[in-house]
Amino acid sequence: MADPKGFLTTGREVAQTRPVSERVKDWNEVYVPGSLLPIISKQAGRCMDCGIPFCHNGCPLGNLIPEWNDYAYRGDWAAASERLHATNNFPEFTGRLCPAPCESACVLGINQPPVTIKNVEVTIIDKAWEAGRVTPQPPQRLSGKTVAVIGSGPAGLAAAQQLTRAGHTVAVYERADRIGGLLRYGIPEFKMEKRHLNRRIEQMRAEGTKFRTGIEVGRDIDAAALRKRYDAVVIAAGATTPRDLPVPGRELKGVHQAMEYLPLANKVQEGDLVESPISAKGKHVVVIGGGDTGADCVGTAHRQGAASVTQLEIMPRPGEERPPHQPWPTYPMTFKVTSAHEEGGERLYEVSTTRFEGDENGNVQWLHLVEVDFRDGRFHPRPGTERRIPAQLVTLAMGFTGTDQENGLVSQFGLELDERGNIARDADYATNVDGVFVAGDAGRGQSLIVWAIAEGRAAARGVDRYLTGESSLPYPIRPTDRALAV
């Protein structure tokens, strides 16, 4: 146990964010560099080293949280890094992007603010990079087996790294021009600077993983032909089909899916564009959807100089405390204020968009909405609450409905789908097609980055066992092992 009295004597502290007036003028991460170092050992000391650490169950990766909290408290950063990497390939990603279901499951959180697990995690890995402890781990021998991984998001990268380290020759196919999937083009720079992603990719290259960009399996290369070329295939293509909003005026210029808007802003930061062709500068912006993707659109609009930003959510505003039907240690739906929301804008709840109104040139100018009540399993408009708000740029951030079925990948492989439209798989992540596996959102549906990495690692074990008859790769979780996890 780190500090036997730590949870009694030390209050919860989190990383400091830079002043809003400063950070909205750039695209750097919102946190004050180095702000965690003076407080992190005491924060790690709040960990109670519980007899039954529910944080393990809250984390899909099964992170060894009490162990690396203890090492961080004692200043043994090398040991903390080793324990952290034992279950997580990319803790610098999860430490910045994961909503931390482990903290919701923290035993201390029953009646006190939980341990700042996420902040401890990111401090450990950042110090490991600074000290040069994160090095390539190439396999000692090659198996002679080949694997193709389709998609380079967190699930695909985790599967590829595990399989490469197991001795297989792995090639990752990515349809975009750069590796990273949503980590590259869906996550804004102010949430995670891409240097963290770039150095992991370089580590993987040094280990032997091959990357093929600008190739879309199903369009540029036939999926069935790819299967014949490799001994196994892992599909980690994500759930990239966005949910649309079929209301009058949807065709107006200025109404875009979030994943049309966010990648262009990231391309500006990559140096590919001088200015985004879809910019919020000087415009009244409306973001439809109250989740993390919507918040990313809000923060991006602020940095592009929007005249105003309004975020719409059809559901009621969550409460500040756990609702009775989501008791500890489950992940509760509570009201959250992200860094993007701290920067301004308005959030409207229990509203539904009825139509868009444009000008004579076909540009969106207004969004018409109505307040709604949810009962009998559907939303009912409240009479007399209709109104319109200015909207010269609208982004749709209402989630995703499943993997892309228009590019031929599903049909060319002959894959079966489950009742939700995701690619069906068994407990070893194997599809109905021999030698073809699926991990991440493509099989699970839209979910969290920590689930994607966990599934990538688990699928890699299934592939390794398929290729060699056994596997010594760590085993984090099966698709059916979902108890208490988000």
Tab-separated table of C-alpha atoms in Angstrom:
chain	number	residue	atom	x	y	z
A	1	MET	CA	0.000	0.000	0.000
A	2	ALA	CA	1.402	3.369	-1.014
A	3	ASP	CA	0.412	5.691	1.843
A	4	PRO	CA	-1.790	4.036	4.514
A	5	LYS	CA	-3.350	7.400	5.334
A	6	GLY	CA	-3.176	8.943	1.883
A	7	PHE	CA	-6.881	8.640	1.113
A	8	LEU	CA	-7.656	10.261	4.491
A	9	THR	CA	-5.173	13.136	4.422
A	10	THR	CA	-4.919	14.064	0.749
A	11	GLY	CA	-7.693	15.492	-1.398
A	12	ARG	CA	-8.141	14.821	-5.081
A	13	GLU	CA	-6.244	17.105	-7.463
A	14	VAL	CA	-6.155	16.945	-11.261
A	15	ALA	CA	-3.959	18.403	-13.976
A	16	GLN	CA	-4.211	22.155	-14.452
A	17	THR	CA	-5.521	23.487	-17.732
A	18	ARG	CA	-4.111	26.551	-19.417
A	19	PRO	CA	-6.228	29.728	-19.300
A	20	VAL	CA	-9.043	29.709	-21.837
A	21	SER	CA	-7.934	33.043	-23.300
A	22	GLU	CA	-4.550	31.484	-24.066
A	23	ARG	CA	-5.411	28.004	-25.278
A	24	VAL	CA	-8.150	28.934	-27.756
A	25	LYS	CA	-5.487	30.811	-29.727
A	26	ASP	CA	-3.467	27.660	-30.444
A	27	TRP	CA	-3.926	23.926	-30.975
A	28	ASN	CA	-1.587	22.660	-28.274
A	29	GLU	CA	-2.868	20.355	-25.548
A	30	VAL	CA	-4.987	22.198	-23.020
A	31	TYR	CA	-3.018	21.143	-19.929
A	32	VAL	CA	-0.208	23.108	-18.314
A	33	PRO	CA	3.001	21.193	-19.120
A	34	GLY	CA	4.516	19.650	-15.996
A	35	SER	CA	1.622	20.630	-13.737
A	36	LEU	CA	1.146	17.035	-12.584
A	37	LEU	CA	4.684	16.412	-11.330
A	38	PRO	CA	4.439	18.304	-7.988
A	39	ILE	CA	1.196	16.537	-7.006
A	40	ILE	CA	1.250	13.127	-8.650
A	41	SER	CA	3.045	11.107	-5.962
A	42	LYS	CA	0.568	12.248	-3.321
A	43	GLN	CA	-2.314	11.531	-5.681
A	44	ALA	CA	-0.981	8.034	-6.308
A	45	GLY	CA	-0.688	7.690	-2.523
A	46	ARG	CA	-4.469	8.045	-2.226
A	47	CYS	CA	-4.811	4.545	-3.702
A	48	MET	CA	-6.050	2.191	-0.985
A	49	ASP	CA	-4.587	-1.014	-2.504
A	50	CYS	CA	-8.016	-2.598	-1.995
A	51	GLY	CA	-8.387	-6.282	-1.265
A	52	ILE	CA	-10.685	-6.413	-4.288
A	53	PRO	CA	-9.585	-3.595	-6.629
A	54	PHE	CA	-12.731	-2.823	-8.594
A	55	CYS	CA	-10.715	-0.445	-10.786
A	56	HIS	CA	-9.404	-3.621	-12.494
A	57	ASN	CA	-12.946	-4.541	-13.434
A	58	GLY	CA	-13.876	-1.037	-14.482
A	59	CYS	CA	-10.946	-1.012	-16.915
A	60	PRO	CA	-11.460	-3.235	-19.986
A	61	LEU	CA	-7.687	-3.633	-20.195
A	62	GLY	CA	-7.466	-4.910	-16.630
A	63	ASN	CA	-4.753	-2.355	-15.863
A	64	LEU	CA	-2.723	-3.191	-12.741
A	65	ILE	CA	-3.642	0.143	-11.187
A	66	PRO	CA	-2.782	-0.345	-7.488
A	67	GLU	CA	0.631	-1.712	-8.468
A	68	TRP	CA	1.692	1.218	-10.601
A	69	ASN	CA	0.124	3.676	-8.178
A	70	ASP	CA	2.415	2.253	-5.494
A	71	TYR	CA	5.486	2.515	-7.724
A	72	ALA	CA	4.588	6.094	-8.704
A	73	TYR	CA	4.150	7.056	-5.052
A	74	ARG	CA	7.602	5.663	-4.275
A	75	GLY	CA	9.169	7.337	-7.309
A	76	ASP	CA	10.086	4.047	-9.011
A	77	TRP	CA	9.061	5.233	-12.458
A	78	ALA	CA	10.805	2.389	-14.307
A	79	ALA	CA	8.822	-0.254	-12.442
A	80	ALA	CA	5.630	1.784	-12.835
A	81	SER	CA	6.162	1.919	-16.605
A	82	GLU	CA	6.774	-1.827	-16.779
A	83	ARG	CA	3.539	-2.573	-14.920
A	84	LEU	CA	1.621	-0.078	-17.045
A	85	HIS	CA	2.847	-1.590	-20.317
A	86	ALA	CA	2.055	-5.100	-19.097
A	87	THR	CA	-1.607	-4.527	-19.983
A	88	ASN	CA	-1.679	-1.466	-22.239
A	89	ASN	CA	0.231	-0.866	-25.479
A	90	PHE	CA	-0.547	2.839	-25.617
A	91	PRO	CA	-1.077	4.404	-22.167
A	92	GLU	CA	-0.269	7.880	-23.497
A	93	PHE	CA	-3.400	7.567	-25.665
A	94	THR	CA	-5.725	6.302	-22.950
A	95	GLY	CA	-4.232	8.665	-20.367
A	96	ARG	CA	-5.369	11.565	-22.539
A	97	LEU	CA	-8.513	10.274	-24.245
A	98	CYS	CA	-10.172	7.612	-22.099
A	99	PRO	CA	-13.143	8.755	-19.946
A	100	ALA	CA	-11.645	6.636	-17.137
A	101	PRO	CA	-14.268	4.024	-16.192
A	102	CYS	CA	-11.603	2.814	-13.743
A	103	GLU	CA	-12.142	5.965	-11.675
A	104	SER	CA	-15.899	5.365	-11.601
A	105	ALA	CA	-15.151	1.896	-10.192
A	106	CYS	CA	-12.553	3.101	-7.639
A	107	VAL	CA	-13.490	1.878	-4.149
A	108	LEU	CA	-12.545	5.252	-2.701
A	109	GLY	CA	-15.227	6.710	-4.962
A	110	ILE	CA	-17.994	5.149	-2.894
A	111	ASN	CA	-17.973	8.141	-0.552
A	112	GLN	CA	-15.035	10.319	-1.644
A	113	PRO	CA	-13.609	11.673	-4.898
A	114	PRO	CA	-11.801	8.734	-6.573
A	115	VAL	CA	-8.088	8.404	-7.207
A	116	THR	CA	-6.842	10.393	-10.216
A	117	ILE	CA	-5.915	7.169	-12.005
A	118	LYS	CA	-5.880	8.736	-15.448
A	119	ASN	CA	-3.476	11.496	-14.416
A	120	VAL	CA	-1.117	9.033	-12.740
A	121	GLU	CA	-1.160	6.899	-15.879
A	122	VAL	CA	-0.227	9.715	-18.239
A	123	THR	CA	2.521	10.921	-15.892
A	124	ILE	CA	4.103	7.462	-15.779
A	125	ILE	CA	4.206	7.066	-19.545
A	126	ASP	CA	5.344	10.627	-20.253
A	127	LYS	CA	8.239	10.180	-17.832
A	128	ALA	CA	9.054	6.833	-19.457
A	129	TRP	CA	9.355	8.476	-22.877
A	130	GLU	CA	11.455	11.314	-21.449
A	131	ALA	CA	13.817	8.809	-19.801
A	132	GLY	CA	14.167	6.727	-22.978
A	133	ARG	CA	12.550	3.661	-21.410
A	134	VAL	CA	10.082	3.110	-24.260
A	135	THR	CA	12.121	1.190	-26.813
A	136	PRO	CA	11.310	-1.164	-29.700
A	137	GLN	CA	10.697	-4.788	-28.745
A	138	PRO	CA	11.326	-6.779	-31.928
A	139	PRO	CA	10.657	-10.528	-31.783
A	140	GLN	CA	13.565	-12.863	-31.100
A	141	ARG	CA	12.529	-15.082	-34.007
A	142	LEU	CA	10.022	-15.012	-36.855
A	143	SER	CA	7.194	-17.503	-37.166
A	144	GLY	CA	7.017	-17.450	-40.942
A	145	LYS	CA	3.322	-16.503	-40.726
A	146	THR	CA	1.839	-13.340	-42.231
A	147	VAL	CA	-1.043	-11.207	-40.998
A	148	ALA	CA	-2.885	-8.285	-42.591
A	149	VAL	CA	-4.537	-5.761	-40.273
A	150	ILE	CA	-7.210	-3.594	-41.876
A	151	GLY	CA	-7.423	-0.250	-40.103
A	152	SER	CA	-4.855	1.671	-38.061
A	153	GLY	CA	-6.950	3.000	-35.203
A	154	PRO	CA	-6.235	1.911	-31.616
A	155	ALA	CA	-7.631	-1.615	-32.120
A	156	GLY	CA	-5.640	-2.200	-35.306
A	157	LEU	CA	-2.416	-0.786	-33.876
A	158	ALA	CA	-2.725	-2.843	-30.686
A	159	ALA	CA	-3.375	-6.057	-32.634
A	160	ALA	CA	-0.519	-5.314	-35.024
A	161	GLN	CA	1.994	-4.612	-32.270
A	162	GLN	CA	1.088	-7.736	-30.318
A	163	LEU	CA	1.249	-9.968	-33.398
A	164	THR	CA	4.546	-8.439	-34.523
A	165	ARG	CA	6.068	-9.071	-31.101
A	166	ALA	CA	4.807	-12.662	-31.308
A	167	GLY	CA	7.014	-13.115	-34.381
A	168	HIS	CA	4.502	-12.809	-37.204
A	169	THR	CA	5.053	-10.560	-40.220
A	170	VAL	CA	2.334	-7.915	-40.011
A	171	ALA	CA	1.172	-5.350	-42.557
A	172	VAL	CA	-1.334	-2.665	-41.579
A	173	TYR	CA	-3.603	-1.327	-44.344
A	174	GLU	CA	-5.019	2.183	-43.879
A	175	ARG	CA	-7.234	3.974	-46.387
A	176	ALA	CA	-6.166	7.453	-45.245
A	177	ASP	CA	-2.857	9.040	-46.185
A	178	ARG	CA	-1.459	8.670	-42.665
A	179	ILE	CA	-1.540	5.994	-39.987
A	180	GLY	CA	-3.718	6.460	-36.917
A	181	GLY	CA	-7.381	6.229	-37.919
A	182	LEU	CA	-9.565	8.307	-35.613
A	183	LEU	CA	-6.534	9.010	-33.440
A	184	ARG	CA	-5.024	10.881	-36.390
A	185	TYR	CA	-7.963	12.633	-37.973
A	186	GLY	CA	-10.849	12.374	-35.496
A	187	ILE	CA	-9.142	13.530	-32.290
A	188	PRO	CA	-8.256	17.254	-32.287
A	189	GLU	CA	-4.691	18.292	-31.576
A	190	PHE	CA	-5.734	20.086	-28.387
A	191	LYS	CA	-6.836	16.750	-26.882
A	192	MET	CA	-3.795	14.765	-28.016
A	193	GLU	CA	-0.843	16.185	-29.894
A	194	LYS	CA	0.041	13.861	-32.754
A	195	ARG	CA	3.664	13.594	-31.679
A	196	HIS	CA	2.491	10.958	-29.196
A	197	LEU	CA	1.016	8.933	-32.044
A	198	ASN	CA	3.993	9.466	-34.351
A	199	ARG	CA	6.578	8.100	-31.944
A	200	ARG	CA	4.493	4.979	-31.266
A	201	ILE	CA	4.295	4.355	-35.005
A	202	GLU	CA	8.064	4.714	-35.261
A	203	GLN	CA	8.448	2.225	-32.401
A	204	MET	CA	6.234	-0.238	-34.279
A	205	ARG	CA	8.190	0.246	-37.493
A	206	ALA	CA	11.419	-0.500	-35.624
A	207	GLU	CA	9.811	-3.682	-34.293
A	208	GLY	CA	9.000	-4.824	-37.818
A	209	THR	CA	5.385	-3.805	-38.453
A	210	LYS	CA	4.767	-2.687	-42.053
A	211	PHE	CA	2.350	0.103	-42.900
A	212	ARG	CA	0.443	0.547	-46.163
A	213	THR	CA	-1.378	3.889	-46.429
A	214	GLY	CA	-3.782	5.103	-49.087
A	215	ILE	CA	-5.184	1.605	-49.658
A	216	GLU	CA	-8.838	0.868	-48.949
A	217	VAL	CA	-9.548	-2.830	-48.731
A	218	GLY	CA	-12.748	-3.513	-50.655
A	219	ARG	CA	-12.125	-0.737	-53.181
A	220	ASP	CA	-8.424	-0.483	-53.997
A	221	ILE	CA	-7.735	-4.134	-53.264
A	222	ASP	CA	-10.140	-7.074	-53.272
A	223	ALA	CA	-10.775	-8.419	-49.778
A	224	ALA	CA	-10.891	-12.063	-50.879
A	225	ALA	CA	-7.581	-11.657	-52.693
A	226	LEU	CA	-6.059	-10.148	-49.562
A	227	ARG	CA	-7.157	-13.185	-47.553
A	228	LYS	CA	-5.388	-15.513	-49.985
A	229	ARG	CA	-2.188	-13.482	-49.703
A	230	TYR	CA	-1.978	-13.636	-45.889
A	231	ASP	CA	-2.246	-16.444	-43.370
A	232	ALA	CA	-4.715	-14.416	-41.312
A	233	VAL	CA	-6.557	-11.095	-41.466
A	234	VAL	CA	-7.693	-8.813	-38.635
A	235	ILE	CA	-10.471	-6.355	-39.474
A	236	ALA	CA	-10.181	-3.248	-37.295
A	237	ALA	CA	-11.854	-0.825	-39.669
A	238	GLY	CA	-13.988	0.838	-37.018
A	239	ALA	CA	-17.644	1.850	-37.043
A	240	THR	CA	-17.329	4.640	-39.568
A	241	THR	CA	-20.878	4.940	-40.932
A	242	PRO	CA	-22.241	8.133	-39.340
A	243	ARG	CA	-25.810	8.491	-38.162
A	244	ASP	CA	-27.550	11.044	-40.368
A	245	LEU	CA	-30.388	13.513	-39.775
A	246	PRO	CA	-33.053	13.186	-42.509
A	247	VAL	CA	-34.918	16.451	-42.024
A	248	PRO	CA	-35.871	19.146	-44.557
A	249	GLY	CA	-32.854	21.253	-45.549
A	250	ARG	CA	-30.278	18.542	-44.857
A	251	GLU	CA	-28.916	19.103	-48.380
A	252	LEU	CA	-28.047	22.766	-47.712
A	253	LYS	CA	-24.424	23.826	-47.932
A	254	GLY	CA	-22.866	24.146	-44.508
A	255	VAL	CA	-24.447	21.022	-42.979
A	256	HIS	CA	-21.697	18.439	-42.478
A	257	GLN	CA	-20.976	15.240	-40.638
A	258	ALA	CA	-18.511	15.726	-37.778
A	259	MET	CA	-16.069	13.386	-39.507
A	260	GLU	CA	-16.107	15.639	-42.562
A	261	TYR	CA	-15.333	18.638	-40.382
A	262	LEU	CA	-12.768	17.378	-37.846
A	263	PRO	CA	-10.304	15.663	-40.244
A	264	LEU	CA	-9.873	18.861	-42.261
A	265	ALA	CA	-8.967	20.806	-39.126
A	266	ASN	CA	-6.408	18.125	-38.291
A	267	LYS	CA	-4.990	18.290	-41.808
A	268	VAL	CA	-4.292	21.973	-41.231
A	269	GLN	CA	-2.259	21.012	-38.170
A	270	GLU	CA	-0.427	18.363	-40.215
A	271	GLY	CA	0.569	21.103	-42.669
A	272	ASP	CA	-1.479	19.707	-45.569
A	273	LEU	CA	-3.795	22.728	-45.714
A	274	VAL	CA	-3.312	26.401	-44.972
A	275	GLU	CA	-6.948	26.749	-43.895
A	276	SER	CA	-9.778	24.273	-43.621
A	277	PRO	CA	-12.349	24.447	-46.448
A	278	ILE	CA	-14.981	23.873	-43.749
A	279	SER	CA	-14.236	26.607	-41.249
A	280	ALA	CA	-16.220	28.080	-38.366
A	281	LYS	CA	-14.502	31.458	-38.641
A	282	GLY	CA	-17.019	34.260	-38.061
A	283	LYS	CA	-19.985	31.852	-38.228
A	284	HIS	CA	-22.771	30.851	-35.901
A	285	VAL	CA	-22.044	27.162	-35.333
A	286	VAL	CA	-24.495	24.498	-34.165
A	287	VAL	CA	-23.261	21.068	-33.097
A	288	ILE	CA	-25.942	18.362	-33.007
A	289	GLY	CA	-24.971	15.668	-30.532
A	290	GLY	CA	-23.880	15.943	-26.921
A	291	GLY	CA	-21.098	13.343	-26.774
A	292	ASP	CA	-17.318	13.508	-27.012
A	293	THR	CA	-17.319	13.977	-30.790
A	294	GLY	CA	-19.666	16.905	-30.373
A	295	ALA	CA	-17.359	18.411	-27.755
A	296	ASP	CA	-14.448	18.005	-30.198
A	297	CYS	CA	-16.443	20.021	-32.748
A	298	VAL	CA	-17.120	22.686	-30.103
A	299	GLY	CA	-13.429	23.057	-29.229
A	300	THR	CA	-12.444	23.122	-32.887
A	301	ALA	CA	-15.013	25.824	-33.660
A	302	HIS	CA	-13.696	27.979	-30.809
A	303	ARG	CA	-10.153	27.784	-32.204
A	304	GLN	CA	-11.341	28.614	-35.701
A	305	GLY	CA	-12.943	31.824	-34.418
A	306	ALA	CA	-16.669	31.034	-34.441
A	307	ALA	CA	-19.071	33.892	-33.741
A	308	SER	CA	-21.095	31.586	-31.484
A	309	VAL	CA	-21.288	27.876	-30.704
A	310	THR	CA	-24.425	26.013	-29.623
A	311	GLN	CA	-24.519	22.295	-28.855
A	312	LEU	CA	-27.819	20.417	-29.016
A	313	GLU	CA	-28.719	17.212	-27.176
A	314	ILE	CA	-32.062	15.428	-27.479
A	315	MET	CA	-31.755	13.747	-24.081
A	316	PRO	CA	-32.351	15.491	-20.725
A	317	ARG	CA	-29.407	17.099	-18.950
A	318	PRO	CA	-27.720	14.489	-16.723
A	319	GLY	CA	-27.517	15.108	-13.020
A	320	GLU	CA	-24.411	16.002	-11.053
A	321	GLU	CA	-24.552	12.819	-8.935
A	322	ARG	CA	-24.878	9.143	-9.796
A	323	PRO	CA	-28.446	8.219	-10.725
A	324	PRO	CA	-29.969	5.460	-8.529
A	325	HIS	CA	-30.044	2.964	-11.415
A	326	GLN	CA	-26.277	3.382	-12.040
A	327	PRO	CA	-24.737	2.642	-8.627
A	328	TRP	CA	-21.059	2.185	-7.878
A	329	PRO	CA	-19.028	0.571	-9.474
A	330	THR	CA	-20.845	1.039	-12.806
A	331	TYR	CA	-19.985	3.896	-15.150
A	332	PRO	CA	-22.563	6.629	-14.450
A	333	MET	CA	-24.090	9.064	-16.897
A	334	THR	CA	-23.447	12.335	-15.102
A	335	PHE	CA	-23.108	15.926	-16.263
A	336	LYS	CA	-19.594	16.566	-17.572
A	337	VAL	CA	-17.863	19.780	-18.527
A	338	THR	CA	-15.018	19.136	-20.960
A	339	SER	CA	-12.211	21.566	-21.719
A	340	ALA	CA	-14.113	22.574	-24.869
A	341	HIS	CA	-17.195	23.475	-22.848
A	342	GLU	CA	-15.081	25.543	-20.462
A	343	GLU	CA	-14.120	27.666	-23.452
A	344	GLY	CA	-17.638	28.933	-24.064
A	345	GLY	CA	-20.759	28.245	-26.036
A	346	GLU	CA	-24.247	27.176	-25.045
A	347	ARG	CA	-25.597	23.682	-24.412
A	348	LEU	CA	-29.287	22.973	-25.016
A	349	TYR	CA	-30.936	19.781	-23.758
A	350	GLU	CA	-34.229	18.089	-24.633
A	351	VAL	CA	-34.377	19.664	-28.075
A	352	SER	CA	-34.892	18.100	-31.507
A	353	THR	CA	-34.024	19.587	-34.885
A	354	THR	CA	-37.048	19.832	-37.185
A	355	ARG	CA	-35.530	21.458	-40.273
A	356	PHE	CA	-32.781	23.670	-41.690
A	357	GLU	CA	-33.460	26.972	-43.442
A	358	GLY	CA	-31.135	28.453	-46.036
A	359	ASP	CA	-30.609	31.589	-48.088
A	360	GLU	CA	-31.169	32.096	-51.807
A	361	ASN	CA	-27.745	30.579	-52.557
A	362	GLY	CA	-28.450	27.318	-50.751
A	363	ASN	CA	-26.342	28.091	-47.661
A	364	VAL	CA	-27.737	27.101	-44.279
A	365	GLN	CA	-28.700	30.108	-42.147
A	366	TRP	CA	-31.116	28.884	-39.503
A	367	LEU	CA	-31.851	25.718	-37.550
A	368	HIS	CA	-35.433	25.103	-36.435
A	369	LEU	CA	-35.886	23.108	-33.231
A	370	VAL	CA	-38.534	22.076	-30.744
A	371	GLU	CA	-38.318	21.013	-27.115
A	372	VAL	CA	-39.188	17.367	-26.489
A	373	ASP	CA	-40.241	14.968	-23.740
A	374	PHE	CA	-39.218	11.308	-23.746
A	375	ARG	CA	-42.030	8.926	-22.839
A	376	ASP	CA	-43.520	5.706	-24.140
A	377	GLY	CA	-40.207	4.922	-25.792
A	378	ARG	CA	-40.123	7.943	-28.077
A	379	PHE	CA	-39.720	11.725	-28.127
A	380	HIS	CA	-42.817	13.938	-28.099
A	381	PRO	CA	-42.669	17.633	-29.109
A	382	ARG	CA	-43.798	20.154	-26.516
A	383	PRO	CA	-46.471	22.359	-28.131
A	384	GLY	CA	-45.522	26.004	-28.466
A	385	THR	CA	-41.773	25.496	-28.003
A	386	GLU	CA	-40.740	25.728	-31.655
A	387	ARG	CA	-38.078	28.315	-32.445
A	388	ARG	CA	-35.097	28.890	-34.688
A	389	ILE	CA	-31.486	29.706	-33.920
A	390	PRO	CA	-28.795	31.090	-36.250
A	391	ALA	CA	-26.737	28.356	-37.907
A	392	GLN	CA	-24.227	29.076	-40.659
A	393	LEU	CA	-22.275	25.872	-39.969
A	394	VAL	CA	-23.869	22.699	-38.621
A	395	THR	CA	-21.963	19.570	-37.640
A	396	LEU	CA	-23.740	16.261	-37.069
A	397	ALA	CA	-22.107	14.383	-34.180
A	398	MET	CA	-24.779	11.822	-33.396
A	399	GLY	CA	-22.635	8.722	-33.356
A	400	PHE	CA	-22.034	5.892	-35.795
A	401	THR	CA	-24.244	3.012	-36.903
A	402	GLY	CA	-21.634	0.416	-37.860
A	403	THR	CA	-18.786	-0.486	-40.160
A	404	ASP	CA	-18.742	0.735	-43.764
A	405	GLN	CA	-20.666	-1.746	-45.925
A	406	GLU	CA	-20.498	0.251	-49.141
A	407	ASN	CA	-16.816	-0.273	-49.920
A	408	GLY	CA	-17.152	-4.015	-50.501
A	409	LEU	CA	-15.121	-5.226	-47.529
A	410	VAL	CA	-18.038	-7.056	-45.877
A	411	SER	CA	-19.468	-8.531	-49.079
A	412	GLN	CA	-16.132	-9.524	-50.620
A	413	PHE	CA	-15.114	-11.424	-47.500
A	414	GLY	CA	-18.621	-12.870	-47.157
A	415	LEU	CA	-18.900	-11.783	-43.540
A	416	GLU	CA	-21.949	-12.306	-41.371
A	417	LEU	CA	-23.341	-9.434	-39.299
A	418	ASP	CA	-24.921	-9.502	-35.871
A	419	GLU	CA	-28.334	-8.121	-34.948
A	420	ARG	CA	-26.864	-4.618	-34.528
A	421	GLY	CA	-25.187	-4.558	-37.925
A	422	ASN	CA	-21.666	-5.165	-36.628
A	423	ILE	CA	-19.397	-7.889	-37.954
A	424	ALA	CA	-20.247	-11.065	-36.034
A	425	ARG	CA	-17.475	-12.890	-34.180
A	426	ASP	CA	-17.035	-15.636	-31.609
A	427	ALA	CA	-15.267	-15.601	-28.238
A	428	ASP	CA	-11.876	-15.701	-29.988
A	429	TYR	CA	-12.824	-12.744	-32.228
A	430	ALA	CA	-13.041	-15.054	-35.256
A	431	THR	CA	-15.631	-14.305	-37.942
A	432	ASN	CA	-17.523	-16.891	-39.992
A	433	VAL	CA	-14.701	-16.760	-42.569
A	434	ASP	CA	-11.732	-18.980	-41.766
A	435	GLY	CA	-8.677	-16.968	-40.764
A	436	VAL	CA	-10.519	-13.634	-40.607
A	437	PHE	CA	-10.875	-11.941	-37.215
A	438	VAL	CA	-12.462	-8.665	-36.115
A	439	ALA	CA	-11.612	-6.292	-33.261
A	440	GLY	CA	-12.733	-2.917	-32.004
A	441	ASP	CA	-15.708	-0.908	-33.154
A	442	ALA	CA	-16.151	-2.973	-36.355
A	443	GLY	CA	-17.279	-5.894	-34.194
A	444	ARG	CA	-18.316	-4.187	-30.978
A	445	GLY	CA	-19.990	-1.054	-32.284
A	446	GLN	CA	-19.033	2.497	-31.362
A	447	SER	CA	-17.200	2.386	-28.053
A	448	LEU	CA	-14.247	3.704	-26.043
A	449	ILE	CA	-10.562	3.803	-26.951
A	450	VAL	CA	-9.762	1.577	-23.974
A	451	TRP	CA	-12.147	-1.064	-25.326
A	452	ALA	CA	-10.525	-0.802	-28.761
A	453	ILE	CA	-7.045	-1.471	-27.373
A	454	ALA	CA	-8.347	-4.302	-25.186
A	455	GLU	CA	-10.060	-5.946	-28.136
A	456	GLY	CA	-7.025	-5.498	-30.355
A	457	ARG	CA	-4.891	-7.290	-27.778
A	458	ALA	CA	-7.449	-10.059	-27.283
A	459	ALA	CA	-7.930	-10.564	-31.028
A	460	ALA	CA	-4.154	-10.815	-31.441
A	461	ARG	CA	-4.132	-13.721	-29.016
A	462	GLY	CA	-6.892	-15.422	-31.011
A	463	VAL	CA	-4.943	-14.950	-34.243
A	464	ASP	CA	-1.710	-16.175	-32.665
A	465	ARG	CA	-3.432	-19.320	-31.432
A	466	TYR	CA	-5.030	-19.861	-34.860
A	467	LEU	CA	-1.639	-19.608	-36.561
A	468	THR	CA	0.461	-21.614	-34.105
A	469	GLY	CA	-1.950	-23.732	-32.053
A	470	GLU	CA	-1.182	-21.901	-28.818
A	471	SER	CA	-0.418	-18.386	-27.598
A	472	SER	CA	1.529	-16.788	-24.795
A	473	LEU	CA	0.203	-13.303	-25.552
A	474	PRO	CA	-1.562	-11.618	-22.597
A	475	TYR	CA	-5.297	-12.130	-22.541
A	476	PRO	CA	-7.325	-9.069	-21.505
A	477	ILE	CA	-10.978	-9.806	-22.274
A	478	ARG	CA	-13.493	-11.667	-24.426
A	479	PRO	CA	-16.428	-10.002	-26.242
A	480	THR	CA	-18.817	-11.661	-23.759
A	481	ASP	CA	-16.920	-10.497	-20.660
A	482	ARG	CA	-18.777	-7.202	-20.234
A	483	ALA	CA	-19.890	-7.243	-16.606
A	484	LEU	CA	-19.480	-3.860	-14.894
A	485	ALA	CA	-17.590	-2.474	-17.901
A	486	VAL	CA	-18.864	0.417	-19.991
